PDB file of C-alpha atoms in Angstrom:
ATOM      1  CA  MET K  26     187.831  82.448  58.328  1.00 56.00           C
ATOM      2  CA  LYS K  27     189.665  79.051  58.597  1.00 60.00           C
ATOM      3  CA  ASP K  28     190.919  79.425  62.363  1.00 61.00           C
ATOM      4  CA  ALA K  29     187.192  80.297  63.196  1.00 65.00           C
ATOM      5  CA  PHE K  30     186.209  76.904  61.989  1.00 67.00           C
ATOM      6  CA  GLY K  31     189.030  75.204  63.782  1.00 71.00           C
ATOM      7  CA  GLY K  32     188.003  76.990  67.229  1.00 80.00           C
ATOM      8  CA  ILE K  33     184.504  76.000  66.838  1.00 84.00           C
ATOM      9  CA  LEU K  34     185.511  72.328  66.093  1.00 84.00           C
ATOM     10  CA  ASN K  35     187.637  72.444  69.179  1.00 87.00           C
ATOM     11  CA  LEU K  36     184.861  73.845  71.360  1.00 89.00           C
ATOM     12  CA  VAL K  37     182.447  70.949  69.779  1.00 89.00           C
ATOM     13  CA  LEU K  38     184.784  68.371  70.738  1.00 91.00           C
ATOM     14  CA  ILE K  39     185.422  69.705  74.329  1.00 93.00           C
ATOM     15  CA  VAL K  40     181.722  69.808  74.879  1.00 89.00           C
ATOM     16  CA  VAL K  41     180.997  66.297  73.520  1.00 87.00           C
ATOM     17  CA  PHE K  42     184.020  64.874  75.846  1.00 89.00           C
ATOM     18  CA  LEU K  43     182.556  66.683  78.874  1.00 89.00           C
ATOM     19  CA  VAL K  44     179.156  65.458  78.277  1.00 83.00           C
ATOM     20  CA  LEU K  45     180.338  61.904  77.846  1.00 84.00           C
ATOM     21  CA  VAL K  46     182.437  62.098  80.960  1.00 86.00           C
ATOM     22  CA  GLU K  47     179.524  63.539  83.066  1.00 84.00           C
ATOM     23  CA  GLY K  48     177.453  60.733  81.793  1.00 79.00           C
ATOM     24  CA  ILE K  49     179.801  58.065  82.786  1.00 84.00           C
ATOM     25  CA  LEU K  50     180.167  59.689  86.365  1.00 87.00           C
ATOM     26  CA  GLY K  51     176.371  60.019  86.575  1.00 82.00           C
ATOM     27  CA  LEU K  52     175.812  56.169  85.600  1.00 82.00           C
ATOM     28  CA  ALA K  53     178.538  55.310  88.392  1.00 87.00           C
ATOM     29  CA  VAL K  54     176.695  57.208  90.920  1.00 89.00           C
ATOM     30  CA  ASN K  55     173.272  55.815  90.115  1.00 87.00           C
ATOM     31  CA  TYR K  56     174.553  52.231  89.878  1.00 90.00           C
ATOM     32  CA  SER K  57     176.059  52.568  93.427  1.00 93.00           C
ATOM     33  CA  LYS K  58     172.588  53.795  94.536  1.00 92.00           C
ATOM     34  CA  ALA K  59     170.867  50.876  93.076  1.00 91.00           C
ATOM     35  CA  PHE K  60     173.592  48.399  94.493  1.00 94.00           C
ATOM     36  CA  ARG K  61     173.220  49.796  98.076  1.00 95.00           C
ATOM     37  CA  MET K  62     169.475  49.768  97.706  1.00 94.00           C
ATOM     38  CA  LYS K  63     169.580  45.862  96.764  1.00 94.00           C
ATOM     39  CA  ASN K  64     171.496  45.387 100.096  1.00 95.00           C
ATOM     40  CA  VAL K  65     169.117  47.368 102.211  1.00 95.00           C
ATOM     41  CA  VAL K  66     166.124  45.282 100.448  1.00 94.00           C
ATOM     42  CA  ILE K  67     167.879  41.963 101.268  1.00 94.00           C
ATOM     43  CA  SER K  68     168.946  42.835 104.828  1.00 95.00           C
ATOM     44  CA  ALA K  69     165.158  43.967 105.385  1.00 93.00           C
ATOM     45  CA  ILE K  70     163.972  40.580 104.085  1.00 92.00           C
ATOM     46  CA  GLU K  71     166.356  38.524 105.846  1.00 91.00           C
ATOM     47  CA  ARG K  72     165.605  40.372 109.110  1.00 92.00           C
ATOM     48  CA  TYR K  73     161.724  40.166 108.847  1.00 89.00           C
ATOM     49  CA  GLU K  74     162.146  36.661 107.138  1.00 86.00           C
ATOM     50  CA  GLY K  75     159.981  37.918 104.282  1.00 83.00           C
ATOM     51  CA  PHE K  76     156.959  38.870 106.490  1.00 84.00           C
ATOM     52  CA  GLY K  77     155.108  42.263 105.254  1.00 84.00           C
ATOM     53  CA  CYS K  78     158.245  43.227 102.978  1.00 86.00           C
ATOM     54  CA  PHE K  79     156.409  43.181  99.774  1.00 85.00           C
ATOM     55  CA  SER K  80     153.590  45.462  98.420  1.00 75.00           C
ATOM     56  CA  ASP K  81     150.269  43.677  98.548  1.00 70.00           C
ATOM     57  CA  LYS K  82     146.862  44.395  99.540  1.00 58.00           C
ATOM     58  CA  THR K  83     147.055  42.224 102.854  1.00 57.00           C
ATOM     59  CA  SER K  84     150.218  43.543 104.315  1.00 55.00           C
ATOM     60  CA  GLY K  85     149.442  47.237 104.733  1.00 65.00           C
ATOM     61  CA  GLN K  86     152.474  49.246 106.204  1.00 76.00           C
ATOM     62  CA  SER K  87     154.548  46.945 108.001  1.00 83.00           C
ATOM     63  CA  ASP K  88     158.007  47.379 109.857  1.00 88.00           C
ATOM     64  CA  CYS K  89     159.559  45.729 106.950  1.00 89.00           C
ATOM     65  CA  ARG K  90     158.314  48.063 104.082  1.00 90.00           C
ATOM     66  CA  THR K  91     159.023  51.161 106.477  1.00 90.00           C
ATOM     67  CA  ARG K  92     162.559  50.183 106.795  1.00 92.00           C
ATOM     68  CA  ILE K  93     162.948  49.681 102.880  1.00 92.00           C
ATOM     69  CA  GLN K  94     161.331  53.169 102.346  1.00 90.00           C
ATOM     70  CA  ASP K  95     163.420  54.828 104.821  1.00 93.00           C
ATOM     71  CA  GLY K  96     166.548  53.281 103.368  1.00 93.00           C
ATOM     72  CA  ALA K  97     165.464  54.198  99.863  1.00 92.00           C
ATOM     73  CA  ARG K  98     165.096  57.710 101.251  1.00 92.00           C
ATOM     74  CA  SER K  99     168.278  58.006 103.027  1.00 94.00           C
ATOM     75  CA  ILE K 100     170.197  56.758  99.934  1.00 92.00           C
ATOM     76  CA  GLY K 101     168.392  58.777  97.541  1.00 89.00           C
ATOM     77  CA  TYR K 102     167.126  55.992  95.524  1.00 89.00           C
ATOM     78  CA  PHE K 103     163.911  57.059  93.618  1.00 82.00           C
ATOM     79  CA  PRO K 104     163.633  55.587  90.282  1.00 76.00           C
ATOM     80  CA  ASN K 105     161.850  58.167  88.189  1.00 65.00           C
ATOM     81  CA  ASN K 106     161.289  56.021  85.303  1.00 61.00           C
ATOM     82  CA  ASN K 107     158.750  52.773  85.412  1.00 67.00           C
ATOM     83  CA  LEU K 108     160.501  49.815  86.966  1.00 77.00           C
ATOM     84  CA  ASN K 109     160.662  47.050  84.523  1.00 78.00           C
ATOM     85  CA  CYS K 110     160.425  43.663  85.950  1.00 82.00           C
ATOM     86  CA  SER K 111     161.276  40.619  84.059  1.00 83.00           C
ATOM     87  CA  THR K 112     159.092  37.768  83.607  1.00 87.00           C
ATOM     88  CA  GLY K 113     158.260  35.627  86.764  1.00 90.00           C
ATOM     89  CA  TYR K 114     159.094  38.899  89.112  1.00 90.00           C
ATOM     90  CA  THR K 115     156.889  40.988  91.074  1.00 89.00           C
ATOM     91  CA  LYS K 116     157.129  44.859  91.519  1.00 87.00           C
ATOM     92  CA  SER K 117     157.046  46.007  95.076  1.00 86.00           C
ATOM     93  CA  ASP K 118     156.538  49.987  95.739  1.00 83.00           C
ATOM     94  CA  ASN K 119     158.177  50.703  92.505  1.00 84.00           C
ATOM     95  CA  TYR K 120     161.588  50.314  94.377  1.00 89.00           C
ATOM     96  CA  PHE K 121     162.545  46.655  93.468  1.00 92.00           C
ATOM     97  CA  CYS K 122     161.252  43.515  92.032  1.00 90.00           C
ATOM     98  CA  TYR K 123     161.447  40.093  93.551  1.00 92.00           C
ATOM     99  CA  LYS K 124     160.682  36.484  92.880  1.00 92.00           C
ATOM    100  CA  LYS K 125     160.413  33.736  95.696  1.00 87.00           C
ATOM    101  CA  ALA K 126     162.013  30.368  94.866  1.00 85.00           C
ATOM    102  CA  ASP K 127     161.456  27.391  97.045  1.00 73.00           C
ATOM    103  CA  SER K 128     164.551  25.580  98.358  1.00 67.00           C
ATOM    104  CA  THR K 129     164.876  21.964  98.269  1.00 65.00           C
ATOM    105  CA  SER K 130     163.038  21.387 101.218  1.00 66.00           C
ATOM    106  CA  GLY K 131     159.507  22.523 101.637  1.00 70.00           C
ATOM    107  CA  ASN K 132     159.687  25.299 104.181  1.00 77.00           C
ATOM    108  CA  HIS K 133     162.769  27.129 102.859  1.00 83.00           C
ATOM    109  CA  TYR K 134     162.932  30.028 100.563  1.00 85.00           C
ATOM    110  CA  VAL K 135     165.005  32.302  98.749  1.00 89.00           C
ATOM    111  CA  TYR K 136     164.181  35.593  97.560  1.00 91.00           C
ATOM    112  CA  THR K 137     165.864  37.216  94.400  1.00 93.00           C
ATOM    113  CA  VAL K 138     165.892  40.806  94.465  1.00 94.00           C
ATOM    114  CA  VAL K 139     166.169  43.126  91.372  1.00 92.00           C
ATOM    115  CA  THR K 140     166.681  46.960  91.747  1.00 91.00           C
ATOM    116  CA  GLN K 141     167.064  49.242  88.691  1.00 87.00           C
ATOM    117  CA  VAL K 142     169.675  52.020  87.902  1.00 84.00           C
ATOM    118  CA  ASP K 143     168.006  55.304  87.163  1.00 76.00           C
ATOM    119  CA  ILE K 144     169.392  56.777  83.997  1.00 72.00           C
ATOM    120  CA  ASN K 145     167.436  59.330  81.892  1.00 66.00           C
ATOM    121  CA  ILE K 146     169.645  59.692  78.974  1.00 64.00           C
ATOM    122  CA  PRO K 147     167.265  59.134  75.934  1.00 62.00           C
ATOM    123  CA  ILE K 148     169.691  57.798  73.523  1.00 63.00           C
ATOM    124  CA  ILE K 149     171.092  55.346  75.907  1.00 62.00           C
ATOM    125  CA  ASN K 150     167.487  54.265  76.841  1.00 59.00           C
ATOM    126  CA  LYS K 151     166.778  53.638  73.148  1.00 63.00           C
ATOM    127  CA  ILE K 152     169.897  51.869  72.237  1.00 64.00           C
ATOM    128  CA  LEU K 153     170.388  49.339  75.326  1.00 60.00           C
ATOM    129  CA  SER K 154     167.453  47.792  77.014  1.00 54.00           C
ATOM    130  CA  MET K 155     166.621  48.467  80.842  1.00 53.00           C
ATOM    131  CA  ASP K 156     167.602  45.010  81.764  1.00 56.00           C
ATOM    132  CA  PHE K 157     171.330  46.014  81.232  1.00 65.00           C
ATOM    133  CA  PHE K 158     171.078  48.400  83.849  1.00 77.00           C
ATOM    134  CA  GLN K 159     169.624  46.234  86.878  1.00 85.00           C
ATOM    135  CA  VAL K 160     171.269  44.884  89.890  1.00 90.00           C
ATOM    136  CA  HIS K 161     170.656  41.242  90.943  1.00 91.00           C
ATOM    137  CA  GLY K 162     170.825  39.682  94.368  1.00 93.00           C
ATOM    138  CA  ASP K 163     169.594  36.742  96.481  1.00 91.00           C
ATOM    139  CA  THR K 164     168.872  36.409 100.189  1.00 91.00           C
ATOM    140  CA  ARG K 165     170.117  33.615 102.414  1.00 90.00           C
ATOM    141  CA  VAL K 166     167.896  30.733 102.781  1.00 86.00           C
ATOM    142  CA  ILE K 167     164.856  31.666 104.759  1.00 84.00           C
ATOM    143  CA  ASP K 168     163.253  28.996 107.084  1.00 80.00           C
ATOM    144  CA  ARG K 169     159.411  29.692 107.475  1.00 67.00           C
ATOM    145  CA  GLY K 170     158.689  26.531 109.242  1.00 56.00           C
TER     146      GLY K 170
END
């Protein structure tokens, strides 16, 4: 009987170890997706100088938004849980959050883009806030003059 409990304990330890390793690998893969998505969004905003890149009622389906959606599809970036935007940020198509900051002169802008790492591990979601799993990036200065 003593040997049976030792075998069960070993199996439990192995299973726990494998679950932890798979969770860490999954987090690394999803973090790289969020990082690449941030780069796709920033390059699209810089290319189109911010025109039509954000979801609002006036822009409709523009080339910039199509490029961002195609980039998300090619990367496999589909955040299942709701995207949590911090205060001052605006959500766009549930892919990213953005904030437009004025530069020192009047017609220059810098956009800050935030993408979210998609994890669906209930214990980690309860313990850590989702702000911990976000990737931030800034565009170059865009001249809209």
